[in-house]
Short mmCIF file of C-alpha atoms in Angstrom, two decimals:
data_model
loop_
_atom_site.label_atom_id
_atom_site.label_comp_id
_atom_site.label_asym_id
_atom_site.label_seq_id
_atom_site.Cartn_x
_atom_site.Cartn_y
_atom_site.Cartn_z
CA MET A 1 0.00 0.00 0.00
CA GLY A 2 2.19 2.78 -1.30
CA ARG A 3 -0.42 5.47 -1.94
CA ASP A 4 -0.93 8.54 0.22
CA VAL A 5 -3.99 8.61 2.47
CA GLU A 6 -5.41 11.79 3.95
CA GLN A 7 -8.72 10.62 5.35
CA GLY A 8 -8.58 9.11 8.83
CA ALA A 9 -12.19 8.74 10.01
CA PHE A 10 -14.52 6.51 8.02
CA SER A 11 -18.30 6.42 8.32
CA ARG A 12 -20.60 3.44 7.92
CA GLU A 13 -21.64 4.87 4.58
CA ASP A 14 -17.99 5.00 3.48
CA ARG A 15 -17.60 1.31 4.21
CA VAL A 16 -20.81 0.29 2.44
CA ARG A 17 -19.96 2.38 -0.64
CA TYR A 18 -16.40 1.04 -0.71
CA ARG A 19 -17.54 -2.57 -0.44
CA GLN A 20 -19.92 -2.07 -3.35
CA LYS A 21 -17.21 -0.36 -5.39
CA VAL A 22 -14.68 -3.13 -4.69
CA ARG A 23 -17.16 -5.74 -5.89
CA ARG A 24 -17.86 -3.67 -9.00
CA CYS A 25 -14.12 -3.56 -9.67
CA LEU A 26 -13.92 -7.31 -9.18
CA ASP A 27 -16.65 -7.87 -11.76
CA VAL A 28 -14.82 -5.64 -14.24
CA PHE A 29 -11.56 -7.45 -13.56
CA ALA A 30 -13.25 -10.76 -14.37
CA LEU A 31 -14.44 -9.34 -17.70
CA MET A 32 -10.94 -8.06 -18.46
CA LEU A 33 -9.39 -11.45 -17.81
CA ASP A 34 -11.70 -12.96 -20.42
CA ASP A 35 -10.87 -10.76 -23.38
CA PHE A 36 -8.60 -7.79 -22.54
CA GLY A 37 -5.11 -7.35 -23.97
CA PHE A 38 -2.71 -7.52 -21.02
CA ASP A 39 0.92 -6.62 -21.56
CA ALA A 40 2.91 -9.86 -21.37
CA ASP A 41 5.03 -9.95 -24.52
CA ARG A 42 8.37 -9.50 -22.78
CA PRO A 43 8.03 -10.11 -19.02
CA MET A 44 9.64 -7.38 -16.94
CA THR A 45 11.01 -7.86 -13.45
CA GLY A 46 11.33 -5.51 -10.50
CA LEU A 47 12.97 -5.30 -7.07
CA GLU A 48 12.06 -3.43 -3.89
CA ILE A 49 14.46 -3.25 -0.94
CA GLU A 50 13.42 -2.00 2.49
CA LEU A 51 16.32 -0.41 4.33
CA ASN A 52 17.35 0.49 7.86
CA LEU A 53 19.13 3.63 9.05
CA ILE A 54 21.68 3.33 11.85
CA ASP A 55 23.88 5.84 13.66
CA ALA A 56 27.55 5.52 14.57
CA ALA A 57 26.67 3.52 17.70
CA ALA A 58 24.67 0.99 15.61
CA GLU A 59 21.40 2.30 17.05
CA PRO A 60 18.40 2.94 14.75
CA ALA A 61 18.51 6.49 13.38
CA MET A 62 15.03 8.11 13.30
CA ARG A 63 15.83 10.47 10.44
CA ASN A 64 14.21 9.23 7.23
CA ASP A 65 12.41 12.53 6.45
CA GLN A 66 15.62 14.53 6.52
CA ILE A 67 17.60 11.86 4.66
CA LEU A 68 14.97 11.46 1.93
CA ALA A 69 15.02 15.21 1.40
CA ASP A 70 18.79 15.07 0.98
CA ILE A 71 18.66 12.04 -1.34
CA ALA A 72 16.02 13.74 -3.55
CA ASP A 73 15.58 10.62 -5.69
CA PRO A 74 12.09 9.30 -6.51
CA LEU A 75 13.40 5.74 -6.37
CA PHE A 76 13.69 6.17 -2.58
CA GLN A 77 10.52 6.42 -0.50
CA THR A 78 9.40 6.36 3.11
CA GLU A 79 8.54 3.14 4.89
CA LEU A 80 6.68 2.47 8.10
CA GLY A 81 9.33 3.49 10.66
CA GLN A 82 11.35 6.67 10.85
CA PHE A 83 14.46 4.47 10.67
CA ASN A 84 13.29 2.91 7.36
CA LEU A 85 13.63 3.75 3.68
CA GLU A 86 12.55 1.83 0.58
CA LEU A 87 14.46 1.60 -2.68
CA ASN A 88 12.48 0.70 -5.80
CA ALA A 89 14.73 -0.42 -8.62
CA SER A 90 13.69 0.51 -12.15
CA PRO A 91 11.92 -2.46 -13.80
CA ARG A 92 13.85 -4.30 -16.46
CA LEU A 93 14.35 -7.51 -18.41
CA ILE A 94 16.82 -10.00 -16.97
CA GLU A 95 17.88 -11.41 -20.31
CA GLY A 96 21.51 -10.95 -21.25
CA SER A 97 23.25 -8.77 -18.67
CA GLY A 98 20.07 -7.70 -16.89
CA PHE A 99 21.28 -8.86 -13.49
CA ALA A 100 24.62 -7.07 -13.93
CA ASP A 101 22.67 -3.91 -14.79
CA TYR A 102 20.58 -4.36 -11.65
CA GLU A 103 23.75 -4.73 -9.59
CA GLN A 104 25.41 -1.67 -11.02
CA ASP A 105 22.30 0.49 -10.56
CA LEU A 106 21.56 -0.73 -7.03
CA ARG A 107 25.12 -0.24 -5.83
CA SER A 108 25.26 3.21 -7.39
CA SER A 109 21.91 4.25 -5.86
CA LEU A 110 22.82 2.91 -2.43
CA SER A 111 26.24 4.56 -2.53
CA ARG A 112 24.73 7.96 -3.36
CA ALA A 113 22.07 7.52 -0.68
CA ASP A 114 24.69 6.53 1.89
CA GLU A 115 26.64 9.69 1.13
CA ARG A 116 23.52 11.78 1.73
CA ALA A 117 22.66 9.82 4.88
CA ALA A 118 26.13 10.54 6.25
CA LYS A 119 25.19 14.23 6.37
CA SER A 120 22.65 13.23 8.99
CA ASP A 121 25.16 11.00 10.81
CA ALA A 122 23.44 7.87 9.55
CA THR A 123 24.34 4.77 7.54
CA ILE A 124 22.12 2.56 5.40
CA MET A 125 21.94 -1.09 6.40
CA MET A 126 20.23 -3.98 4.58
CA VAL A 127 19.06 -6.67 7.01
CA GLY A 128 15.80 -8.50 7.72
CA ILE A 129 15.47 -7.17 11.28
CA LEU A 130 17.88 -4.60 12.69
CA PRO A 131 19.36 -6.52 15.67
CA THR A 132 19.77 -3.44 17.90
CA LEU A 133 16.07 -2.55 17.85
CA THR A 134 14.39 -2.59 21.26
CA GLU A 135 10.84 -2.05 22.48
CA ARG A 136 11.56 1.62 23.18
CA HIS A 137 12.31 2.15 19.48
CA LEU A 138 9.19 0.44 18.11
CA VAL A 139 6.48 2.78 19.36
CA ALA A 140 3.81 4.81 17.59
CA ASP A 141 5.77 8.06 17.95
CA ASN A 142 8.48 6.59 15.72
CA LEU A 143 6.16 5.82 12.80
CA SER A 144 6.99 7.81 9.67
CA THR A 145 5.21 11.15 9.47
CA ASN A 146 3.31 10.25 6.27
CA GLU A 147 -0.37 10.27 7.24
CA ARG A 148 -1.10 6.93 5.62
CA TYR A 149 0.88 5.11 8.30
CA ARG A 150 -1.06 6.72 11.13
CA VAL A 151 -4.35 5.90 9.43
CA LEU A 152 -3.29 2.30 8.81
CA ASN A 153 -2.18 1.97 12.42
CA ASP A 154 -5.49 3.32 13.71
CA GLN A 155 -7.49 0.99 11.48
CA ILE A 156 -5.56 -2.17 12.39
CA VAL A 157 -5.50 -1.46 16.12
CA GLY A 158 -9.13 -0.37 16.01
CA ALA A 159 -10.19 -3.53 14.18
CA ARG A 160 -8.45 -5.65 16.79
CA GLY A 161 -9.89 -3.68 19.69
CA GLU A 162 -7.04 -4.51 22.08
CA ASP A 163 -3.25 -4.54 22.34
CA ILE A 164 -1.34 -6.70 19.87
CA GLU A 165 0.44 -9.68 21.43
CA LEU A 166 3.87 -10.76 20.20
CA ASP A 167 4.77 -14.33 21.19
CA ILE A 168 7.68 -15.91 19.31
CA ASN A 169 9.27 -19.07 20.66
CA GLY A 170 12.60 -19.91 19.05
CA VAL A 171 16.08 -20.52 20.41
CA GLU A 172 14.93 -18.05 23.06
CA ARG A 173 11.43 -16.73 23.66
CA LEU A 174 9.87 -13.31 23.31
CA ARG A 175 6.50 -12.44 24.85
CA THR A 176 5.31 -8.86 24.92
CA HIS A 177 2.45 -6.55 23.93
CA THR A 178 2.24 -3.43 21.80
CA ASP A 179 -0.45 -0.79 21.35
CA SER A 180 0.54 0.00 17.75
CA ILE A 181 1.76 -1.65 14.56
CA ALA A 182 5.21 -0.07 15.03
CA PRO A 183 6.93 -3.49 15.51
CA GLU A 184 6.04 -4.21 11.88
CA ALA A 185 8.63 -1.55 10.94
CA ALA A 186 11.32 -3.96 12.13
CA CYS A 187 10.45 -6.25 9.18
CA THR A 188 12.58 -5.04 6.27
CA SER A 189 12.18 -7.21 3.21
CA LEU A 190 13.39 -7.83 -0.32
CA GLN A 191 10.52 -8.09 -2.80
CA PHE A 192 10.63 -9.45 -6.34
CA HIS A 193 8.13 -8.61 -9.07
CA LEU A 194 7.62 -10.89 -12.05
CA GLN A 195 5.29 -9.89 -14.86
CA VAL A 196 3.23 -12.79 -16.20
CA ALA A 197 0.43 -13.38 -18.69
CA PRO A 198 -3.10 -13.97 -17.34
CA ASP A 199 -3.27 -17.56 -18.55
CA SER A 200 0.03 -18.48 -16.86
CA PHE A 201 -0.40 -16.48 -13.64
CA ALA A 202 -1.73 -19.43 -11.63
CA ASP A 203 1.24 -21.59 -12.62
CA TYR A 204 3.73 -18.94 -11.51
CA TRP A 205 1.89 -18.20 -8.26
CA ASN A 206 1.58 -21.89 -7.39
CA ALA A 207 5.27 -22.42 -8.16
CA SER A 208 6.15 -19.42 -5.98
CA GLN A 209 4.14 -20.84 -3.10
CA ALA A 210 5.78 -24.24 -3.48
CA ILE A 211 9.31 -22.80 -3.22
CA ALA A 212 8.64 -20.15 -0.57
CA GLY A 213 10.07 -22.36 2.17
CA VAL A 214 13.22 -23.05 0.17
CA GLN A 215 13.74 -19.34 -0.45
CA VAL A 216 13.36 -18.48 3.24
CA ALA A 217 15.68 -21.26 4.40
CA ILE A 218 18.50 -20.29 2.05
CA GLY A 219 18.05 -16.52 2.44
CA ALA A 220 17.24 -16.22 6.18
CA ASN A 221 18.73 -13.08 7.73
CA SER A 222 16.59 -12.13 10.77
CA PRO A 223 17.60 -14.13 13.86
CA PHE A 224 17.39 -11.40 16.54
CA LEU A 225 14.60 -9.24 17.92
CA TYR A 226 14.60 -7.22 21.14
CA GLY A 227 17.92 -8.76 22.11
CA ARG A 228 16.71 -12.35 21.82
CA GLN A 229 17.68 -15.04 19.34
CA LEU A 230 14.39 -16.36 17.97
CA TRP A 231 13.84 -17.88 14.51
CA ALA A 232 16.36 -17.85 11.67
CA GLU A 233 13.82 -15.67 9.84
CA THR A 234 11.96 -14.07 12.76
CA ARG A 235 10.51 -11.52 10.34
CA ILE A 236 7.92 -14.09 9.22
CA ALA A 237 6.37 -14.50 12.67
CA LEU A 238 6.77 -10.84 13.60
CA PHE A 239 5.04 -9.52 10.49
CA GLN A 240 2.10 -11.85 10.93
CA GLN A 241 1.61 -11.01 14.60
CA ALA A 242 2.29 -7.26 14.40
CA THR A 243 -0.49 -6.69 11.84
CA ASP A 244 -3.02 -9.20 13.16
CA THR A 245 -6.49 -7.64 13.35
CA ARG A 246 -7.97 -10.70 15.08
CA PRO A 247 -8.50 -11.03 18.84
CA ASP A 248 -8.22 -14.54 20.26
CA GLU A 249 -11.90 -15.30 19.73
CA LEU A 250 -11.71 -14.68 15.99
CA LYS A 251 -8.54 -16.76 15.75
CA ALA A 252 -10.38 -19.61 17.47
CA GLN A 253 -13.17 -19.30 14.90
CA GLY A 254 -10.70 -19.76 12.06
CA VAL A 255 -10.89 -16.19 10.74
CA ARG A 256 -8.01 -15.73 8.31
CA PRO A 257 -5.06 -13.46 9.19
CA ARG A 258 -4.25 -10.50 6.95
CA VAL A 259 -0.66 -11.76 6.68
CA TRP A 260 -1.54 -14.94 4.89
CA PHE A 261 0.15 -17.86 3.19
CA GLY A 262 -3.14 -18.91 1.64
CA GLU A 263 -4.94 -22.24 1.82
CA ARG A 264 -5.08 -23.77 -1.66
CA TRP A 265 -3.51 -23.95 -5.09
CA ILE A 266 -5.27 -21.68 -7.59
CA THR A 267 -6.44 -21.93 -11.19
CA SER A 268 -6.60 -18.18 -11.94
CA ILE A 269 -5.41 -14.86 -10.54
CA PHE A 270 -9.10 -14.10 -10.06
CA ASP A 271 -9.17 -16.67 -7.24
CA LEU A 272 -6.83 -14.52 -5.15
CA PHE A 273 -8.62 -11.21 -5.68
CA GLU A 274 -11.97 -12.86 -5.03
CA GLU A 275 -10.69 -14.41 -1.78
CA ASN A 276 -9.39 -11.02 -0.66
CA VAL A 277 -12.79 -9.44 -1.21
CA ARG A 278 -14.72 -12.34 0.31
CA TYR A 279 -12.64 -12.89 3.46
CA PHE A 280 -11.20 -9.52 4.48
CA PRO A 281 -13.16 -6.43 5.58
CA PRO A 282 -11.76 -3.15 4.23
CA LEU A 283 -9.19 -1.31 6.32
CA LEU A 284 -9.11 1.85 4.20
CA PRO A 285 -12.54 2.39 2.57
CA ILE A 286 -11.52 5.21 0.23
CA CYS A 287 -13.46 5.49 -3.03
CA GLU A 288 -12.21 6.89 -6.32
CA GLU A 289 -14.27 8.87 -8.82
CA GLU A 290 -13.79 6.31 -11.59
CA ASP A 291 -16.67 4.09 -12.69
CA PRO A 292 -14.73 1.06 -13.98
CA VAL A 293 -17.72 -0.24 -15.98
CA GLU A 294 -18.00 3.01 -17.92
CA VAL A 295 -14.26 3.12 -18.56
CA LEU A 296 -14.25 -0.46 -19.84
CA HIS A 297 -17.25 0.09 -22.11
CA ALA A 298 -15.61 3.23 -23.51
CA GLY A 299 -12.56 1.20 -24.51
CA GLY A 300 -10.31 2.54 -21.75
CA VAL A 301 -8.18 0.81 -19.14
CA PRO A 302 -9.89 0.83 -15.71
CA GLN A 303 -7.66 1.80 -12.79
CA LEU A 304 -9.64 -0.47 -10.39
CA GLY A 305 -8.40 1.77 -7.57
CA GLU A 306 -10.54 0.30 -4.79
CA LEU A 307 -9.64 -3.28 -5.67
CA ARG A 308 -5.93 -2.42 -5.80
CA LEU A 309 -6.06 -0.55 -2.50
CA HIS A 310 -7.86 -3.44 -0.81
CA ASN A 311 -5.37 -5.90 -2.26
CA GLY A 312 -2.57 -3.81 -0.76
CA THR A 313 -3.96 -4.34 2.76
CA VAL A 314 -3.98 -8.15 2.48
CA TYR A 315 -0.37 -9.19 3.02
CA ARG A 316 0.03 -12.43 1.11
CA TRP A 317 3.59 -13.75 0.99
CA ASN A 318 3.07 -14.06 -2.77
CA ARG A 319 0.74 -11.24 -3.71
CA PRO A 320 -1.15 -10.78 -6.99
CA VAL A 321 -0.70 -7.35 -8.56
CA TYR A 322 -2.78 -5.57 -11.21
CA ASP A 323 -1.07 -2.46 -12.54
CA ILE A 324 -0.97 -0.17 -15.56
CA MET A 325 2.11 1.07 -17.40
CA ASN A 326 2.15 3.04 -20.64
CA ASP A 327 -1.65 2.74 -20.81
CA ARG A 328 -1.51 -1.06 -20.85
CA PRO A 329 -2.58 -3.25 -17.92
CA HIS A 330 -0.36 -6.06 -16.71
CA LEU A 331 -0.24 -8.68 -13.97
CA ARG A 332 2.62 -9.47 -11.62
CA VAL A 333 3.51 -11.95 -8.93
CA GLU A 334 5.00 -10.01 -6.00
CA ASN A 335 7.25 -12.38 -4.07
CA ARG A 336 7.55 -11.03 -0.51
CA VAL A 337 9.07 -13.84 1.52
CA LEU A 338 12.72 -12.76 1.76
CA PRO A 339 14.58 -10.38 4.08
CA ALA A 340 16.76 -7.55 2.84
CA GLY A 341 20.52 -8.06 2.62
CA PRO A 342 23.13 -8.97 3.45
CA THR A 343 24.72 -7.54 0.27
CA VAL A 344 23.60 -6.50 -3.19
CA VAL A 345 25.18 -9.61 -4.71
CA ASP A 346 23.43 -11.81 -2.14
CA MET A 347 20.08 -10.23 -2.98
CA LEU A 348 20.62 -10.64 -6.72
CA ALA A 349 21.60 -14.26 -6.15
CA ASN A 350 18.29 -14.67 -4.34
CA ALA A 351 16.57 -12.97 -7.28
CA ALA A 352 18.22 -15.23 -9.85
CA PHE A 353 17.31 -18.31 -7.82
CA TYR A 354 13.68 -17.18 -7.50
CA PHE A 355 13.11 -16.04 -11.08
CA GLY A 356 14.82 -19.10 -12.53
CA LEU A 357 13.19 -21.62 -10.21
CA ALA A 358 9.72 -20.07 -10.58
CA ARG A 359 9.92 -20.27 -14.36
CA GLY A 360 11.45 -23.73 -14.39
CA LEU A 361 8.70 -25.14 -12.18
CA ALA A 362 5.85 -23.11 -13.72
CA GLU A 363 6.69 -24.46 -17.18
CA SER A 364 7.39 -28.01 -16.04
CA ASP A 365 5.56 -30.87 -17.75
CA ARG A 366 4.41 -32.17 -14.39
CA PRO A 367 3.55 -29.26 -12.07
CA ILE A 368 5.07 -29.39 -8.60
CA TRP A 369 1.70 -28.39 -7.12
CA SER A 370 0.17 -31.58 -8.49
CA GLN A 371 2.64 -33.55 -6.36
CA LEU A 372 3.00 -31.42 -3.21
CA THR A 373 0.04 -30.75 -0.95
CA PHE A 374 -0.63 -27.12 -0.13
CA SER A 375 -0.41 -27.88 3.58
CA SER A 376 3.07 -29.34 3.03
CA ALA A 377 4.15 -26.16 1.24
CA GLU A 378 2.92 -24.10 4.20
CA GLU A 379 4.62 -26.40 6.72
CA ASN A 380 7.86 -26.09 4.73
CA PHE A 381 7.52 -22.30 4.88
CA HIS A 382 7.26 -22.18 8.66
CA ALA A 383 9.91 -24.87 9.21
CA ALA A 384 12.28 -22.84 7.05
CA ALA A 385 11.54 -19.65 8.97
CA ARG A 386 12.35 -21.41 12.24
CA ARG A 387 15.44 -23.36 11.22
CA GLY A 388 16.80 -21.49 8.23
CA ILE A 389 19.52 -23.24 6.29
CA GLU A 390 19.41 -26.17 8.72
CA ALA A 391 15.75 -26.86 7.90
CA VAL A 392 14.48 -30.23 6.72
CA LEU A 393 11.69 -29.82 4.15
CA HIS A 394 9.27 -32.20 2.48
CA TRP A 395 9.57 -32.62 -1.27
CA PRO A 396 7.85 -34.95 -3.75
CA ARG A 397 9.67 -38.24 -4.41
CA LEU A 398 12.35 -37.27 -1.87
CA GLY A 399 10.35 -37.20 1.34
CA ASP A 400 11.93 -35.22 4.17
CA VAL A 401 15.27 -33.85 2.98
CA PRO A 402 17.76 -31.23 4.24
CA VAL A 403 17.11 -28.04 2.31
CA THR A 404 20.77 -27.75 1.28
CA THR A 405 20.63 -31.21 -0.30
CA LEU A 406 17.35 -30.38 -2.01
CA VAL A 407 18.81 -27.20 -3.51
CA LEU A 408 22.15 -28.68 -4.57
CA ASP A 409 20.85 -31.91 -6.07
CA THR A 410 17.42 -30.94 -7.40
CA LEU A 411 16.56 -27.25 -7.55
CA LEU A 412 19.69 -25.47 -8.78
CA PRO A 413 19.54 -27.27 -12.15
CA VAL A 414 15.87 -26.27 -12.48
CA ALA A 415 16.73 -22.66 -11.66
CA ALA A 416 19.54 -22.69 -14.22
CA GLU A 417 17.16 -23.98 -16.89
CA GLY A 418 14.62 -21.31 -16.00
CA LEU A 419 17.23 -18.56 -16.31
CA ASP A 420 18.23 -19.97 -19.70
CA ARG A 421 14.60 -19.59 -20.81
CA PHE A 422 14.74 -15.95 -19.75
CA GLY A 423 17.85 -15.56 -21.89
CA VAL A 424 20.15 -14.71 -18.97
CA ALA A 425 23.81 -14.69 -19.97
CA PRO A 426 25.45 -17.97 -18.87
CA ALA A 427 28.22 -16.16 -16.99
CA GLU A 428 25.64 -14.19 -14.95
CA ARG A 429 23.57 -17.31 -14.36
CA ASP A 430 26.55 -19.26 -13.06
CA ARG A 431 27.93 -16.37 -10.99
CA LEU A 432 24.68 -15.76 -9.10
CA LEU A 433 23.55 -19.35 -8.71
CA GLY A 434 27.11 -20.03 -7.53
CA VAL A 435 26.38 -17.81 -4.53
CA ILE A 436 23.37 -19.99 -3.65
CA GLU A 437 25.53 -23.08 -4.08
CA GLY A 438 28.21 -21.57 -1.84
CA ARG A 439 25.69 -20.98 0.94
CA CYS A 440 24.47 -24.56 0.71
CA ARG A 441 27.95 -26.10 0.71
CA THR A 442 29.14 -24.01 3.66
CA GLY A 443 25.82 -24.05 5.55
CA ARG A 444 26.14 -20.30 6.02
CA ASN A 445 23.68 -17.52 5.26
CA GLY A 446 23.02 -14.15 6.90
CA ALA A 447 21.26 -15.62 9.92
CA VAL A 448 24.13 -18.05 10.56
CA TRP A 449 26.75 -15.30 10.27
CA GLN A 450 24.82 -13.05 12.65
CA THR A 451 24.35 -15.70 15.34
CA GLU A 452 27.92 -16.98 15.09
CA THR A 453 29.31 -13.46 15.34
CA VAL A 454 27.23 -12.71 18.43
CA TRP A 455 28.17 -16.00 20.08
CA THR A 456 31.85 -15.35 19.36
CA ALA A 457 31.64 -11.85 20.83
CA GLU A 458 29.95 -13.19 23.96
CA ARG A 459 32.33 -16.10 24.49
CA ASN A 460 35.67 -14.76 23.28
CA ARG A 461 35.30 -11.05 24.00
CA GLY A 462 33.25 -11.39 27.18
CA LEU A 463 30.55 -9.04 25.89
CA ASP A 464 26.99 -9.17 27.15
CA ARG A 465 24.20 -9.67 24.62
CA GLU A 466 23.51 -5.97 24.06
CA ALA A 467 27.17 -5.14 23.46
CA ALA A 468 27.62 -8.22 21.28
CA LEU A 469 24.68 -7.20 19.08
CA HIS A 470 26.06 -3.68 18.64
CA HIS A 471 29.47 -5.11 17.77
CA MET A 472 27.90 -7.47 15.24
CA VAL A 473 25.86 -4.72 13.56
CA GLN A 474 28.93 -2.50 13.18
CA ARG A 475 30.90 -5.38 11.68
CA TYR A 476 27.98 -6.29 9.41
CA ALA A 477 27.78 -2.72 8.10
CA GLU A 478 31.50 -2.77 7.29
CA LEU A 479 31.37 -6.10 5.44
CA GLN A 480 28.19 -5.16 3.60
CA ARG A 481 29.98 -2.35 1.81
CA GLY A 482 32.46 -4.83 0.31
CA ASN A 483 29.65 -6.67 -1.55
CA GLU A 484 31.21 -10.08 -1.00
CA PRO A 485 28.66 -12.91 -0.50
CA VAL A 486 27.79 -13.47 3.15
CA HIS A 487 28.93 -17.10 3.15
CA THR A 488 32.48 -15.80 2.68
CA TRP A 489 32.37 -13.29 5.55
CA PRO A 490 34.80 -13.92 8.43
CA VAL A 491 33.51 -14.35 11.98
CA ASP A 492 35.64 -12.36 14.37
#
């Protein structure tokens, strides 16, 4: 939900009108899927990276307004917390040297932004959860000043009607309460966008769901929150709990959470939009002037603003996207499962693995979703979030298998074939998939490096947990600038 919101109080009439308008948009979307010309000739890709700001002491720096003003680049935007930024890379094809172009542009943008941030005594850091965050940082007063975040906070907390409970049991346990959605700001992610044709959307979404657990296990980078070591990818549990609009009674009734893995394989993108409308009450009932039926009958391209806004407040880990560019509508899978960082090359390796594997499986003669139950895919996802690169996942014909073995023996060749179909240069394909292979062979990803560095600081340097976390973050920030893959980072 990246749009600005000015209205904060909604009447009953607003909600009724919005619900009717959303359903009208859904009907128009169904008609468009039947016979409209969606842009899918040459599938574009996109990347979004959510960033943290830290000061010289490795504490979160609440300065995004000032830093964004200094950066003065539309590719950088606010995010939920005042210590957050978001970088939206320009969409592009990945054929040929597309990944190398991504890398050059991302490193250049981040370098310029870091120079501007330094004027405010801040540094940009890419990590799933900033390890030095504490409860005193994640409060409503530290939400970004953009009005849409205050409105969203009020609507989520109001829908729940009570404080939000955080209860994450990992290596250690965290139990606490919050009166705002501010803890969600700790969840800084890496998001991939893949443009697909309407008739192949279901295949790509199903493939993305099937591999979500593998992605999380290999890319985990969020082991610490509030000074405690929790899951390898704690961000998964934190995001779900910090935005949960359901009190315990509604959970007991089986009401679906707004951060949602889903519950079934699909046959059309329409299934996902229809579920969103059917299961989730509106959080932001803001109506546009457009009548989508009139626009469609006049030969135009409907914006479907209400449907898109509603879709943006249902946080699927693989989200369907309807968008318009150059007066042509298109559809995208937005893959949201991964954390930011540790380096640009690590993130592009994750991108190559996802894009290649999604295409390889989506275009397979025997679909993976015809062999893997949806519940197994969801169990894999949560097992991967807990255990990271040490996870054991279930896979067809293999049974329960260590994720590193699954990737090395089965999935890397599929990803390589998928990248070949995209026309990715062989040297780029091998370089980036080689990073994934290196993680699997060493058993080291961002979460492993973070935990090992903290343990080493506690045992060898005699530091307490707080000091060890600050030491680790400072070391992480130094190594991040070198852009060497995290599995090669020293622990010292």
